[in-house]
Short mmCIF file of C-alpha atoms in Angstrom, two decimals:
data_model
loop_
_atom_site.label_atom_id
_atom_site.label_comp_id
_atom_site.label_asym_id
_atom_site.label_seq_id
_atom_site.Cartn_x
_atom_site.Cartn_y
_atom_site.Cartn_z
CA SER A 1 -58.71 -216.46 -120.42
CA ARG A 2 -56.95 -213.88 -118.23
CA TYR A 3 -60.23 -211.68 -117.70
CA PRO A 4 -63.41 -214.15 -117.71
CA ILE A 5 -66.13 -212.01 -118.67
CA ASN A 6 -70.43 -213.46 -118.64
CA LYS A 7 -71.09 -211.15 -121.60
CA ASN A 8 -74.86 -211.00 -120.24
CA ASN A 9 -73.60 -209.86 -116.60
CA SER A 10 -70.69 -207.67 -118.26
CA ASN A 11 -73.61 -205.49 -120.51
CA TYR A 12 -76.11 -205.37 -117.65
CA MET A 13 -73.39 -203.79 -115.42
CA GLU A 14 -72.46 -201.71 -118.52
CA PHE A 15 -76.13 -200.63 -118.93
CA ILE A 16 -76.27 -199.69 -115.29
CA MET A 17 -73.33 -197.62 -115.04
CA LEU A 18 -74.32 -195.75 -118.24
CA LEU A 19 -77.84 -194.96 -116.42
CA LEU A 20 -75.69 -193.65 -113.27
CA VAL A 21 -73.65 -191.45 -114.94
CA ILE A 22 -76.33 -188.57 -115.32
CA PRO A 23 -77.52 -188.96 -111.49
CA ILE A 24 -74.02 -188.94 -110.02
CA VAL A 25 -73.12 -185.69 -112.12
CA LEU A 26 -76.55 -184.03 -110.75
CA ILE A 27 -75.42 -185.09 -107.27
CA ILE A 28 -72.14 -183.68 -107.49
CA TYR A 29 -73.50 -180.34 -108.72
CA SER A 30 -76.11 -180.09 -106.38
CA ALA A 31 -74.00 -180.99 -103.05
CA SER A 32 -71.93 -178.66 -101.16
CA PHE A 33 -68.26 -178.39 -101.08
CA GLU A 34 -67.75 -180.99 -97.99
CA ILE A 35 -69.99 -183.62 -99.71
CA ASN A 36 -68.05 -183.15 -103.13
CA ILE A 37 -64.57 -183.52 -101.49
CA TYR A 38 -65.66 -186.89 -100.18
CA ILE A 39 -67.17 -187.96 -103.33
CA TYR A 40 -63.44 -186.80 -104.82
CA PHE A 41 -61.38 -188.71 -102.72
CA PHE A 42 -63.84 -191.57 -103.09
CA LEU A 43 -63.60 -191.20 -106.79
CA SER A 44 -59.60 -190.71 -106.49
CA SER A 45 -59.61 -194.27 -104.64
CA ILE A 46 -61.59 -195.97 -107.25
CA ILE A 47 -59.80 -194.69 -110.11
CA PHE A 48 -56.19 -195.87 -108.52
CA LEU A 49 -57.70 -199.14 -107.43
CA THR A 50 -59.01 -199.93 -111.11
CA ILE A 51 -55.33 -199.79 -112.52
CA PHE A 52 -55.65 -203.93 -111.34
CA THR A 53 -58.19 -204.46 -114.02
CA LYS A 54 -58.25 -204.56 -117.91
CA HIS A 55 -58.89 -200.60 -117.57
CA SER A 56 -55.50 -199.79 -117.23
CA ILE A 57 -54.58 -200.35 -120.88
CA LYS A 58 -57.41 -197.60 -121.77
CA GLY A 59 -56.83 -193.75 -122.64
CA TRP A 60 -59.35 -192.53 -120.54
CA TYR A 61 -58.06 -194.33 -117.78
CA TRP A 62 -54.79 -192.91 -118.10
CA LEU A 63 -56.16 -189.24 -118.64
CA SER A 64 -58.43 -189.85 -115.17
CA LEU A 65 -55.52 -191.03 -113.26
CA LEU A 66 -53.40 -188.21 -114.37
CA LEU A 67 -56.13 -185.49 -113.66
CA ILE A 68 -56.43 -187.05 -110.12
CA ILE A 69 -52.66 -187.31 -109.50
CA TYR A 70 -52.47 -183.40 -110.55
CA SER A 71 -55.18 -182.08 -108.25
CA PHE A 72 -55.02 -184.25 -105.39
CA PRO A 73 -52.13 -182.62 -103.50
CA HIS A 74 -54.04 -179.33 -103.91
CA PHE A 75 -57.25 -180.64 -102.99
CA PHE A 76 -55.75 -182.43 -99.88
CA ASN A 77 -53.70 -179.72 -98.63
CA TYR A 78 -56.91 -177.30 -99.12
CA HIS A 79 -59.23 -179.54 -97.22
CA PHE A 80 -56.72 -180.63 -94.26
CA PHE A 81 -54.72 -177.72 -93.85
CA GLY A 82 -56.38 -174.72 -95.69
CA GLN A 83 -53.57 -173.83 -98.39
CA SER A 84 -51.20 -175.14 -100.70
CA PRO A 85 -47.71 -174.90 -99.50
CA VAL A 86 -45.80 -174.23 -102.37
CA ILE A 87 -47.82 -171.04 -103.76
CA ARG A 88 -46.34 -168.03 -101.93
CA ASN A 89 -47.65 -165.09 -104.26
CA LYS A 90 -50.59 -163.58 -102.50
CA ALA A 91 -52.92 -162.74 -105.44
CA PHE A 92 -52.36 -166.36 -106.43
CA LYS A 93 -53.13 -167.77 -102.86
CA LEU A 94 -56.20 -165.95 -102.86
CA ILE A 95 -57.60 -167.40 -106.20
CA MET A 96 -56.26 -171.14 -105.28
CA ASN A 97 -57.83 -171.01 -101.49
CA ASP A 98 -61.52 -169.56 -102.81
CA SER A 99 -63.77 -171.94 -101.88
CA ASN A 100 -66.15 -170.81 -104.94
CA TYR A 101 -63.32 -171.59 -107.36
CA ASN A 102 -62.78 -174.76 -105.33
CA LEU A 103 -66.29 -175.93 -105.37
CA GLU A 104 -66.02 -175.09 -109.28
CA ALA A 105 -63.19 -176.84 -109.56
CA ILE A 106 -63.93 -180.21 -107.87
CA LYS A 107 -67.62 -180.45 -109.67
CA LEU A 108 -65.82 -179.88 -112.99
CA LEU A 109 -63.23 -182.55 -112.49
CA SER A 110 -65.37 -185.05 -110.63
CA SER A 111 -67.70 -185.03 -113.25
CA PHE A 112 -65.31 -185.28 -116.34
CA VAL A 113 -63.66 -188.55 -115.02
CA ILE A 114 -67.15 -189.87 -114.73
CA CYS A 115 -68.15 -188.78 -118.31
CA LEU A 116 -64.93 -190.11 -119.38
CA TYR A 117 -66.01 -193.90 -117.99
CA GLY A 118 -69.49 -193.26 -119.63
CA GLY A 119 -68.15 -192.84 -123.14
CA SER A 120 -66.23 -196.02 -122.39
CA ALA A 121 -69.29 -197.62 -121.19
CA LEU A 122 -71.60 -196.74 -123.85
CA PHE A 123 -68.93 -197.89 -126.33
CA ASN A 124 -68.89 -201.49 -124.73
CA LEU A 125 -72.61 -201.77 -124.58
CA ILE A 126 -73.55 -200.80 -127.77
CA LYS A 127 -71.23 -202.95 -130.07
CA PHE A 128 -68.01 -204.05 -129.08
CA ARG A 129 -65.98 -205.71 -126.46
CA LEU A 130 -62.33 -205.65 -125.97
CA PRO A 131 -60.64 -208.76 -127.67
CA ILE A 132 -60.15 -211.19 -124.59
CA TYR A 133 -57.20 -213.81 -125.40
CA ASN A 134 -56.60 -216.75 -123.86
CA GLN A 135 -52.81 -217.28 -125.10
CA PRO A 136 -50.37 -214.63 -125.20
CA ILE A 137 -50.29 -212.38 -128.59
CA THR A 138 -47.25 -212.38 -130.81
CA TYR A 139 -47.15 -209.31 -132.48
CA LYS A 140 -47.26 -208.83 -136.35
CA GLU A 141 -44.36 -206.46 -136.66
CA ASP A 142 -40.69 -206.68 -136.42
CA ILE A 143 -39.52 -203.56 -137.42
CA LYS A 144 -36.21 -203.35 -138.76
CA ALA A 145 -34.31 -200.33 -140.66
CA ASN A 146 -32.64 -200.80 -143.79
CA LEU A 147 -29.40 -199.10 -144.52
CA PHE A 148 -30.94 -196.05 -146.33
CA GLY A 149 -33.22 -195.75 -143.25
CA ARG A 150 -30.61 -195.63 -140.62
CA ILE A 151 -28.64 -193.01 -142.49
CA PHE A 152 -31.52 -191.07 -143.23
CA ILE A 153 -32.73 -191.08 -139.38
CA TYR A 154 -29.03 -190.50 -138.61
CA PHE A 155 -28.85 -187.46 -140.64
CA ILE A 156 -32.05 -185.96 -139.35
CA LEU A 157 -31.43 -186.53 -135.68
CA GLY A 158 -27.87 -185.30 -136.45
CA LEU A 159 -29.31 -181.93 -138.25
CA LEU A 160 -31.54 -181.63 -135.04
CA LEU A 161 -28.55 -182.29 -132.76
CA TYR A 162 -26.57 -179.41 -134.64
CA ALA A 163 -29.59 -177.07 -134.25
CA SER A 164 -30.11 -178.01 -130.67
CA PHE A 165 -26.50 -177.19 -129.72
CA LYS A 166 -26.10 -174.14 -131.96
CA SER A 167 -29.27 -172.60 -130.37
CA ILE A 168 -28.57 -173.65 -126.48
CA ASP A 169 -27.34 -170.66 -124.49
CA PHE A 170 -24.99 -172.93 -122.19
CA GLU A 171 -23.67 -169.89 -120.32
CA LEU A 172 -27.13 -168.84 -119.41
CA HIS A 173 -27.98 -172.79 -118.55
CA LYS A 174 -25.15 -172.74 -115.89
CA GLU A 175 -26.44 -169.50 -114.24
CA SER A 176 -30.40 -170.04 -113.95
CA TYR A 177 -33.09 -172.09 -114.14
CA ASN A 178 -33.93 -170.87 -117.66
CA LEU A 179 -33.82 -173.81 -120.42
CA GLY A 180 -34.11 -171.45 -123.40
CA GLY A 181 -33.28 -173.06 -126.74
CA PHE A 182 -33.86 -176.59 -126.04
CA ARG A 183 -36.73 -176.91 -128.68
CA PHE A 184 -34.51 -178.77 -131.11
CA LEU A 185 -33.23 -181.30 -127.87
CA PHE A 186 -36.58 -181.65 -127.36
CA ALA A 187 -37.67 -182.69 -130.82
CA ILE A 188 -34.84 -185.23 -130.92
CA CYS A 189 -35.94 -186.73 -127.68
CA PHE A 190 -39.61 -186.98 -128.59
CA ILE A 191 -38.48 -189.01 -131.73
CA LEU A 192 -35.99 -191.03 -129.75
CA ASN A 193 -38.81 -191.76 -127.38
CA PHE A 194 -40.97 -193.20 -130.02
CA PHE A 195 -37.89 -195.48 -131.00
CA ILE A 196 -37.60 -196.39 -127.14
CA LEU A 197 -40.90 -197.82 -126.81
CA SER A 198 -40.83 -199.40 -130.43
CA TYR A 199 -37.84 -201.29 -128.93
CA PHE A 200 -39.48 -202.36 -125.88
CA PHE A 201 -42.52 -204.12 -128.10
CA SER A 202 -39.95 -205.32 -130.56
CA ASN A 203 -39.56 -208.93 -130.65
CA ASN A 204 -35.92 -208.79 -130.09
CA PHE A 205 -36.37 -207.00 -126.93
CA LYS A 206 -33.83 -207.32 -124.29
CA ILE A 207 -34.24 -206.23 -120.68
CA LYS A 208 -30.42 -205.75 -120.04
CA TYR A 209 -29.80 -203.42 -123.06
CA PHE A 210 -32.93 -201.57 -122.21
CA ILE A 211 -32.10 -200.72 -119.21
CA LEU A 212 -28.79 -199.58 -120.12
CA ILE A 213 -30.27 -197.27 -122.99
CA LEU A 214 -32.87 -195.84 -120.23
CA LEU A 215 -30.12 -195.37 -117.87
CA LEU A 216 -27.75 -193.52 -120.11
CA TYR A 217 -30.69 -191.51 -121.83
CA SER A 218 -31.76 -190.38 -118.37
CA LEU A 219 -28.26 -189.14 -117.34
CA ILE A 220 -27.58 -187.33 -120.42
CA LEU A 221 -30.94 -185.18 -120.22
CA GLY A 222 -30.53 -185.11 -116.09
CA PHE A 223 -27.21 -183.08 -116.66
CA PHE A 224 -29.01 -180.87 -118.79
CA GLY A 225 -31.64 -180.44 -116.18
CA VAL A 226 -34.71 -181.58 -118.74
CA ARG A 227 -37.58 -183.56 -117.05
CA GLN A 228 -40.25 -183.05 -119.13
CA VAL A 229 -39.23 -185.68 -121.75
CA LEU A 230 -37.98 -188.34 -119.34
CA PHE A 231 -41.63 -187.56 -117.63
CA TRP A 232 -43.52 -188.70 -120.94
CA LEU A 233 -41.05 -191.40 -121.66
CA TYR A 234 -41.65 -192.94 -118.20
CA ILE A 235 -45.51 -192.45 -118.50
CA SER A 236 -45.32 -194.05 -121.67
CA LEU A 237 -43.31 -196.79 -120.36
CA PHE A 238 -45.60 -197.38 -117.40
CA ILE A 239 -48.99 -197.73 -119.84
CA SER A 240 -46.82 -200.19 -121.87
CA TYR A 241 -45.97 -202.48 -119.19
CA PHE A 242 -49.37 -202.87 -118.31
CA PHE A 243 -50.33 -203.25 -121.88
CA LYS A 244 -47.85 -206.10 -122.65
CA SER A 245 -48.61 -207.61 -119.16
CA TYR A 246 -52.27 -207.83 -120.16
CA VAL A 247 -51.79 -209.13 -123.81
CA GLN A 248 -49.40 -211.54 -122.89
CA ASN A 249 -51.24 -212.81 -119.74
CA LYS A 250 -48.50 -211.95 -117.30
CA LYS A 251 -48.88 -211.06 -113.99
CA ILE A 252 -48.00 -207.40 -112.74
CA ASN A 253 -44.80 -207.03 -110.53
CA TRP A 254 -46.32 -204.45 -108.36
CA PHE A 255 -42.82 -204.71 -106.20
CA LEU A 256 -40.84 -203.65 -109.18
CA ILE A 257 -43.29 -200.57 -109.91
CA LEU A 258 -43.33 -199.30 -106.39
CA ILE A 259 -39.17 -199.42 -106.47
CA LEU A 260 -39.46 -198.09 -110.07
CA LEU A 261 -41.56 -195.09 -108.49
CA PHE A 262 -39.41 -194.48 -105.59
CA ILE A 263 -36.49 -194.19 -108.13
CA ILE A 264 -38.07 -192.06 -110.57
CA ILE A 265 -38.76 -189.68 -107.57
CA LEU A 266 -35.25 -189.66 -106.56
CA VAL A 267 -33.95 -188.96 -110.16
CA PHE A 268 -36.36 -185.93 -110.46
CA GLY A 269 -35.41 -184.71 -107.22
CA PHE A 270 -31.68 -184.91 -108.42
CA ILE A 271 -32.41 -183.26 -111.62
CA LEU A 272 -34.86 -180.35 -109.93
CA GLY A 273 -31.44 -179.80 -107.42
CA PHE A 274 -29.00 -179.88 -109.90
CA ARG A 275 -31.13 -177.82 -112.14
CA ASN A 276 -31.61 -175.10 -109.44
CA GLU A 277 -28.32 -175.25 -107.66
CA LYS A 278 -25.95 -176.16 -110.54
CA ASP A 279 -24.16 -178.20 -108.25
CA PHE A 280 -23.34 -181.69 -107.85
CA SER A 281 -22.53 -182.07 -104.38
CA LEU A 282 -23.06 -184.23 -100.93
CA ASN A 283 -25.90 -181.92 -100.28
CA THR A 284 -27.65 -182.31 -103.20
CA LEU A 285 -27.41 -186.01 -102.62
CA SER A 286 -28.68 -185.88 -99.12
CA ARG A 287 -31.65 -183.64 -100.18
CA ILE A 288 -32.63 -185.95 -103.08
CA TRP A 289 -35.70 -187.31 -101.53
CA GLU A 290 -36.80 -183.98 -99.94
CA LEU A 291 -36.33 -181.95 -103.48
CA GLY A 292 -38.39 -185.18 -105.10
CA VAL A 293 -41.47 -184.54 -102.67
CA TYR A 294 -41.17 -180.84 -103.12
CA GLY A 295 -40.93 -181.14 -106.99
CA VAL A 296 -44.26 -183.19 -107.33
CA ASN A 297 -46.04 -180.79 -104.97
CA ALA A 298 -44.60 -177.91 -106.76
CA GLU A 299 -45.40 -179.64 -110.37
CA THR A 300 -49.28 -180.08 -109.38
CA SER A 301 -49.93 -176.96 -107.39
CA PHE A 302 -48.55 -174.90 -109.90
CA THR A 303 -50.14 -176.59 -112.74
CA PHE A 304 -53.78 -176.88 -111.20
CA TYR A 305 -53.17 -173.04 -110.69
CA ASN A 306 -54.26 -172.83 -114.16
CA MET A 307 -57.57 -174.30 -113.85
CA MET A 308 -58.18 -172.32 -110.68
CA ALA A 309 -57.22 -168.96 -112.62
CA SER A 310 -59.30 -170.40 -115.73
CA ILE A 311 -62.47 -170.71 -113.55
CA LYS A 312 -62.22 -167.22 -112.25
CA LEU A 313 -61.92 -165.77 -115.50
CA SER A 314 -64.69 -167.86 -116.89
CA TYR A 315 -67.14 -165.62 -115.13
CA THR A 316 -66.25 -162.57 -116.99
CA THR A 317 -64.71 -163.91 -120.41
CA ASP A 318 -63.45 -166.91 -122.42
CA PHE A 319 -62.77 -167.96 -126.13
CA PHE A 320 -65.82 -169.96 -127.26
CA PHE A 321 -66.33 -171.79 -129.14
CA MET A 322 -62.91 -173.86 -129.37
CA LYS A 323 -61.20 -170.53 -131.08
CA ASP A 324 -57.68 -172.14 -129.43
CA PHE A 325 -58.33 -175.16 -131.70
CA LYS A 326 -57.08 -173.16 -134.92
CA ASP A 327 -53.76 -173.27 -133.13
CA ILE A 328 -53.04 -176.55 -133.99
CA PHE A 329 -52.61 -175.75 -137.44
CA LEU A 330 -50.59 -172.67 -136.36
CA TYR A 331 -48.40 -175.23 -134.37
CA LEU A 332 -47.81 -177.48 -137.32
CA ILE A 333 -46.22 -174.59 -139.34
CA PRO A 334 -42.29 -174.93 -138.84
CA SER A 335 -40.96 -171.98 -136.93
CA PRO A 336 -38.25 -171.01 -139.46
CA ILE A 337 -40.95 -170.69 -142.13
CA PHE A 338 -43.37 -168.57 -139.75
CA PRO A 339 -41.19 -167.19 -136.87
CA ASN A 340 -44.24 -165.14 -135.22
CA LYS A 341 -46.71 -167.70 -135.10
CA TYR A 342 -46.94 -167.63 -131.54
CA GLY A 343 -48.05 -164.36 -131.78
CA PHE A 344 -50.99 -165.40 -133.50
CA MET A 345 -52.23 -168.26 -131.39
CA THR A 346 -55.41 -167.76 -129.25
CA LEU A 347 -54.61 -169.51 -126.24
CA ILE A 348 -51.32 -168.49 -125.68
CA GLN A 349 -52.39 -164.96 -126.45
CA PHE A 350 -55.46 -164.76 -123.93
CA ALA A 351 -53.12 -166.70 -121.43
CA ASN A 352 -50.51 -163.96 -121.54
CA ASP A 353 -53.22 -161.13 -121.51
CA TYR A 354 -54.77 -162.32 -118.32
CA ASN A 355 -51.81 -163.88 -116.85
CA LEU A 356 -53.02 -167.47 -116.81
CA LYS A 357 -49.77 -169.42 -116.77
CA PRO A 358 -47.46 -167.37 -114.33
CA TYR A 359 -45.78 -170.71 -113.68
CA GLY A 360 -45.50 -171.65 -117.40
CA THR A 361 -48.20 -174.38 -117.46
CA TYR A 362 -51.64 -174.81 -118.34
CA PHE A 363 -54.44 -177.51 -117.43
CA ILE A 364 -56.35 -179.21 -119.48
CA LEU A 365 -59.87 -178.64 -117.80
CA GLY A 366 -59.09 -174.71 -117.70
CA GLU A 367 -58.46 -174.93 -121.51
CA LEU A 368 -61.67 -176.80 -121.61
CA LYS A 369 -63.61 -174.53 -119.57
CA LEU A 370 -62.50 -171.33 -121.27
CA SER A 371 -62.74 -172.83 -125.13
CA LEU A 372 -66.42 -174.69 -124.17
CA ARG A 373 -68.08 -172.27 -121.93
CA HIS A 374 -70.83 -174.64 -120.62
CA ASP A 375 -69.90 -177.54 -118.25
CA ILE A 376 -72.18 -179.73 -119.77
CA LEU A 377 -70.26 -179.27 -123.60
CA VAL A 378 -67.24 -180.04 -121.45
CA PHE A 379 -68.86 -183.52 -120.24
CA LEU A 380 -69.63 -184.14 -123.80
CA PHE A 381 -65.98 -183.78 -124.71
CA ALA A 382 -65.04 -185.96 -122.23
CA PHE A 383 -68.10 -188.47 -123.13
CA LEU A 384 -66.50 -188.65 -127.09
CA VAL A 385 -63.15 -188.72 -125.48
CA GLY A 386 -63.96 -192.11 -123.55
CA PHE A 387 -65.82 -193.53 -126.86
CA MET A 388 -63.15 -192.58 -129.36
CA MET A 389 -60.48 -194.31 -127.37
CA GLU A 390 -62.35 -197.29 -127.02
CA ILE A 391 -62.65 -197.32 -130.68
CA PHE A 392 -58.86 -196.95 -131.05
CA LEU A 393 -58.30 -199.60 -128.59
CA PHE A 394 -60.26 -202.19 -130.39
CA PHE A 395 -58.75 -202.00 -133.60
CA VAL A 396 -54.99 -201.75 -131.53
CA LEU A 397 -56.05 -205.25 -130.24
CA LYS A 398 -57.50 -206.60 -133.32
CA LYS A 399 -54.61 -205.75 -135.78
CA LYS A 400 -52.06 -207.22 -133.04
CA SER A 401 -49.30 -204.88 -134.64
CA ASN A 402 -46.42 -203.70 -132.15
CA LEU A 403 -46.51 -200.71 -134.25
CA LEU A 404 -49.85 -199.78 -133.74
CA VAL A 405 -49.40 -200.32 -130.35
CA VAL A 406 -46.78 -197.72 -130.07
CA LEU A 407 -48.95 -195.27 -131.73
CA TYR A 408 -51.90 -195.96 -129.50
CA ILE A 409 -49.77 -195.39 -126.26
CA SER A 410 -47.75 -192.37 -128.00
CA PHE A 411 -51.47 -190.71 -128.73
CA ILE A 412 -52.40 -191.39 -125.20
CA THR A 413 -49.18 -189.99 -123.73
CA MET A 414 -48.96 -186.78 -126.03
CA VAL A 415 -52.68 -185.83 -126.91
CA LEU A 416 -54.38 -186.86 -123.42
CA ILE A 417 -51.96 -186.62 -120.85
CA TYR A 418 -49.42 -184.35 -122.04
CA SER A 419 -52.43 -181.82 -122.50
CA VAL A 420 -52.70 -182.42 -118.35
CA ARG A 421 -50.16 -179.89 -118.35
CA ASN A 422 -49.98 -178.35 -121.78
CA THR A 423 -52.29 -177.27 -124.39
CA ILE A 424 -54.38 -179.70 -126.34
CA PRO A 425 -53.34 -177.98 -130.03
CA ALA A 426 -49.54 -178.42 -128.66
CA GLY A 427 -50.28 -182.01 -127.71
CA ILE A 428 -51.77 -182.93 -130.87
CA LYS A 429 -48.69 -181.21 -132.76
CA VAL A 430 -46.21 -183.08 -130.56
CA PHE A 431 -48.00 -186.38 -131.57
CA ILE A 432 -48.41 -185.69 -135.45
CA SER A 433 -44.90 -184.12 -135.81
CA TYR A 434 -42.88 -186.63 -134.03
CA ASN A 435 -45.06 -189.95 -133.47
CA LEU A 436 -47.63 -190.28 -136.41
CA LEU A 437 -45.00 -189.09 -139.13
CA ILE A 438 -42.59 -191.61 -137.80
CA TYR A 439 -45.15 -194.13 -137.67
CA LEU A 440 -46.20 -193.49 -141.54
CA ILE A 441 -42.70 -193.61 -142.41
CA ILE A 442 -42.42 -196.88 -141.12
CA LYS A 443 -45.91 -198.20 -141.99
CA TYR A 444 -45.42 -197.46 -145.55
CA LYS A 445 -42.05 -198.49 -145.62
CA ILE A 446 -40.90 -195.26 -147.03
CA ILE A 447 -37.18 -196.12 -145.07
CA PHE A 448 -37.70 -199.32 -143.71
CA ASN A 449 -38.20 -203.01 -144.10
CA SER A 450 -41.14 -204.61 -141.95
CA LYS A 451 -40.68 -208.30 -141.68
CA LEU A 452 -44.11 -210.19 -140.70
CA ASN A 453 -43.95 -212.95 -138.64
#
């Protein structure tokens, strides 16, 4: 077995870790900021190091990792330099640099991550364990579209592409940072991302074709200045790589991962430079790394502002109890049918009224703080997420279906990770519309033939 486990010792450790969740959270909430910042740095190190274990295929782990990645630059800059290097607005800087808000944020975030793990530990303690395999897994399903299926998919993608080009203001795009009118293009990309993941897990997977597809896809979207859907795809592929390595008993190529991370930072630096300056020049190329690092700093700091602003606002008002979750149903109504639906969404209107997203992004813990009000309910939410994701993973590994694996990884990416910098209802909408729907179409052979090994 790749991960030999003594069941009794493992259960004992799970029990001990579960017992420690509440005392650790109490210590975090009673400690000063200086102690908490070091607890946070220690927790961050543990999260990064556990990528070497089976946790790297679990939903709670990837949510925790993205929470750390998005918060670490801010807390690092605040602790060592006293402020964020990218936020210039004085009013926003006051919020980001307020010691009370920073203490609240670090308490909430650290405890949330610990409770995510607590839910996972409880699942493994009370009944189930992850299936451990001595041999590589052969996936059950090799998905091949029939002729009607191909025509149907091409027709749908063609309609979306036509609608996308009709709605994009290319003249505005040439002159500004704005990507208005890209909604249909994003829809196409989310569907294509699902199929790219499906090919990655297909029995017919060929690395040379996959790299070519990924390169062309990235270049086309990079030309338009589109980063979001590429970001979600790259995250999905990283999770997929760890998952595939785990179930096939293959060693992780860390050198390859570091090279790919370096290349991705360069690619995003180029996209940022091209989107800002609208010019492909030697100057842009020479500043790619600088732009890439700035982009990471800006992306994380601007996103994390939403959490800090939400904590400040939570002292006076909120939308308890989870009033924003009705937005899920509004999101699912097509815009042509209900063009004014965004005017009725709780979180969007609330954020606009109180200027919670001046940089256009949300942060999942800011939303949970406002929708659940009490920290203990936020921690219960984390506990349930950790527990439910273990159940999902258990059935994914038990079924050994490549299609179900793609759905699982899409869920992690679009519901958990997408919500780190967007809203939870929006993430659920994207998952249902562009992942779950495609899964059901394939699963029940509406337009596909499914060939069993």
